[in-house]
Amino acid sequence: MPLLRSFAGLRPHPDYAAEVAAPPYDVLNSAEARALATGKPWSFLHISKPEIDLAPGIDPYSAEVYARGAENFRTMRDQAILQQDNAPCFYLYRLTMGAHTQTGVAAAASVAAYDSGRIRRHELTRPDKEDDRVRQIAALNAQTGPALLTYKRSKAIDELVAAHTRTNKPEYDFSAHDGIRHALWVMNDAAAIEQLTAAFENIERLYIADGHHRSAAASRIAAERRKSNPRHMGEENYNYFLAVAFPDKEMQILPYHRVIKDLHGLTRAAFLERLQASCSVTPVNAAVQPAKPGEFGLYLETQWYRLNLRPELIPQQDPVARLDVSLLHAHVIEPLLGIRDARRDQRIDFVGGIRGLKELERRVDGGEMTLAFSLPPTRMEQLMSVADANELMPPKSTWFEPKLADGLVSHLL
């Protein structure tokens, strides 16, 4: 069973690709999705967020929502907006965001490799979110949201991808509403597919960057279908899940900041004084985007501060404890602000770096939050070190940009 294999993807007719392509289901709420899909009957949001076609306020996890998504999926196939390729292909997917470009391979990834740990995870999943993806996949009988994977760069894969994209025109090439450019090449040459499959077999491990719930749901679907299929052979489509794999050196991780509702009963002066037990605290005149390990920004009562954690507090051997997000929680957020469970505590929220430091100021200045912390971005080698150690990252440690689009290629089961 190959680590990654080609598949006959379901994808938009070229005339509709730009309209079909949609942000991932989990980066928009229902109201945002409804607004973005207005006037776009073929937007994939009608499949990935089908509550937008039902009464406002409907429970997005109701059976009616999954049924509407399946109905919309059938309609787009019946109308030939979505069409399936005749033979297995790889799809080369390039994302361009400003000066940043990354090119990956869209493929079917082995569930067995995920289950055995050759495809490594670094986050816990939430049962309710897993259940949602299981129900969505079952309703559509397809995987429509790709997992974002990465791997340690391979010269062989680089050369195969570069050769194909250099000598062939992309099937799609357009800029989305947010300015991100999406280009997709179809690799249907049998010799090239065989070479790329073999090149990935030489990769020791793949790593899940984003899409832990999609991957876990695919594993559950595969286990269910194995049990119910007396003729199970191991090559059925349900033994694989939709993914796009990029080389690690092309991936871009942005910071994931924290905003907190109150000072846990402390005055500003008392909080700043206690903070000095673990950090140097320097008032500055501009917003702080930390650029080195152990450095953080603090925004409190219209004032920015630069925080530098004392070097002796940074462990060098523990791949999780030395993460900046771990250090901030261990030495500031938990002991001073009393937030022990960042997954469940309602006093803390998270702001992806794509929104910028102005968003931190806005939420504090508007009174919604009392203070904000800016963090440096997690580095890709840190993520891989955590996954290699079979450890887990703290919640909201990584924000990957640019995001993959939903709808450009789907994997039918």
PDB file of C-alpha atoms in Angstrom, residues 67 71 97 102 106 123 137 175 185 199 224-225 246 265 273 294 298-299 304 316 323 334 358 388:
ATOM      1  CA  ALA A  67     -28.554  15.906   3.903  1.00  0.00           C
ATOM      2  CA  GLU A  71     -28.113  17.132  -2.164  1.00  0.00           C
ATOM      3  CA  MET A  97       0.406  34.743  -1.233  1.00  0.00           C
ATOM      4  CA  GLN A 102       4.504  26.833  -2.271  1.00  0.00           C
ATOM      5  CA  ALA A 106      -2.629  16.550  -4.016  1.00  0.00           C
ATOM      6  CA  GLU A 123      -2.495  17.676  18.038  1.00  0.00           C
ATOM      7  CA  ILE A 137     -17.824  12.185   4.678  1.00  0.00           C
ATOM      8  CA  SER A 175      -6.920  34.596  -7.626  1.00  0.00           C
ATOM      9  CA  TRP A 185      -1.854  21.012 -12.738  1.00  0.00           C
ATOM     10  CA  ALA A 199       9.749   9.165  -4.724  1.00  0.00           C
ATOM     11  CA  GLU A 224     -16.142   1.043   9.745  1.00  0.00           C
ATOM     12  CA  ARG A 225     -16.090   0.096   6.068  1.00  0.00           C
ATOM     13  CA  PHE A 246       4.227  20.294   0.592  1.00  0.00           C
ATOM     14  CA  GLY A 265      -7.911  40.008  40.226  1.00  0.00           C
ATOM     15  CA  GLU A 273       5.578  43.531  39.038  1.00  0.00           C
ATOM     16  CA  GLY A 294      11.520  33.472  24.504  1.00  0.00           C
ATOM     17  CA  LEU A 298       2.266  42.415  25.823  1.00  0.00           C
ATOM     18  CA  TYR A 299      -0.479  44.966  25.106  1.00  0.00           C
ATOM     19  CA  TRP A 304       2.979  47.774  24.396  1.00  0.00           C
ATOM     20  CA  GLN A 316      16.674  22.732  25.742  1.00  0.00           C
ATOM     21  CA  LEU A 323       7.977  25.890  22.469  1.00  0.00           C
ATOM     22  CA  GLU A 334      -1.106  29.891  34.099  1.00  0.00           C
ATOM     23  CA  LYS A 358      -3.927  45.641  15.035  1.00  0.00           C
ATOM     24  CA  ASP A 388       8.819  12.648  16.043  1.00  0.00           C
TER      25      ASP A 388
END
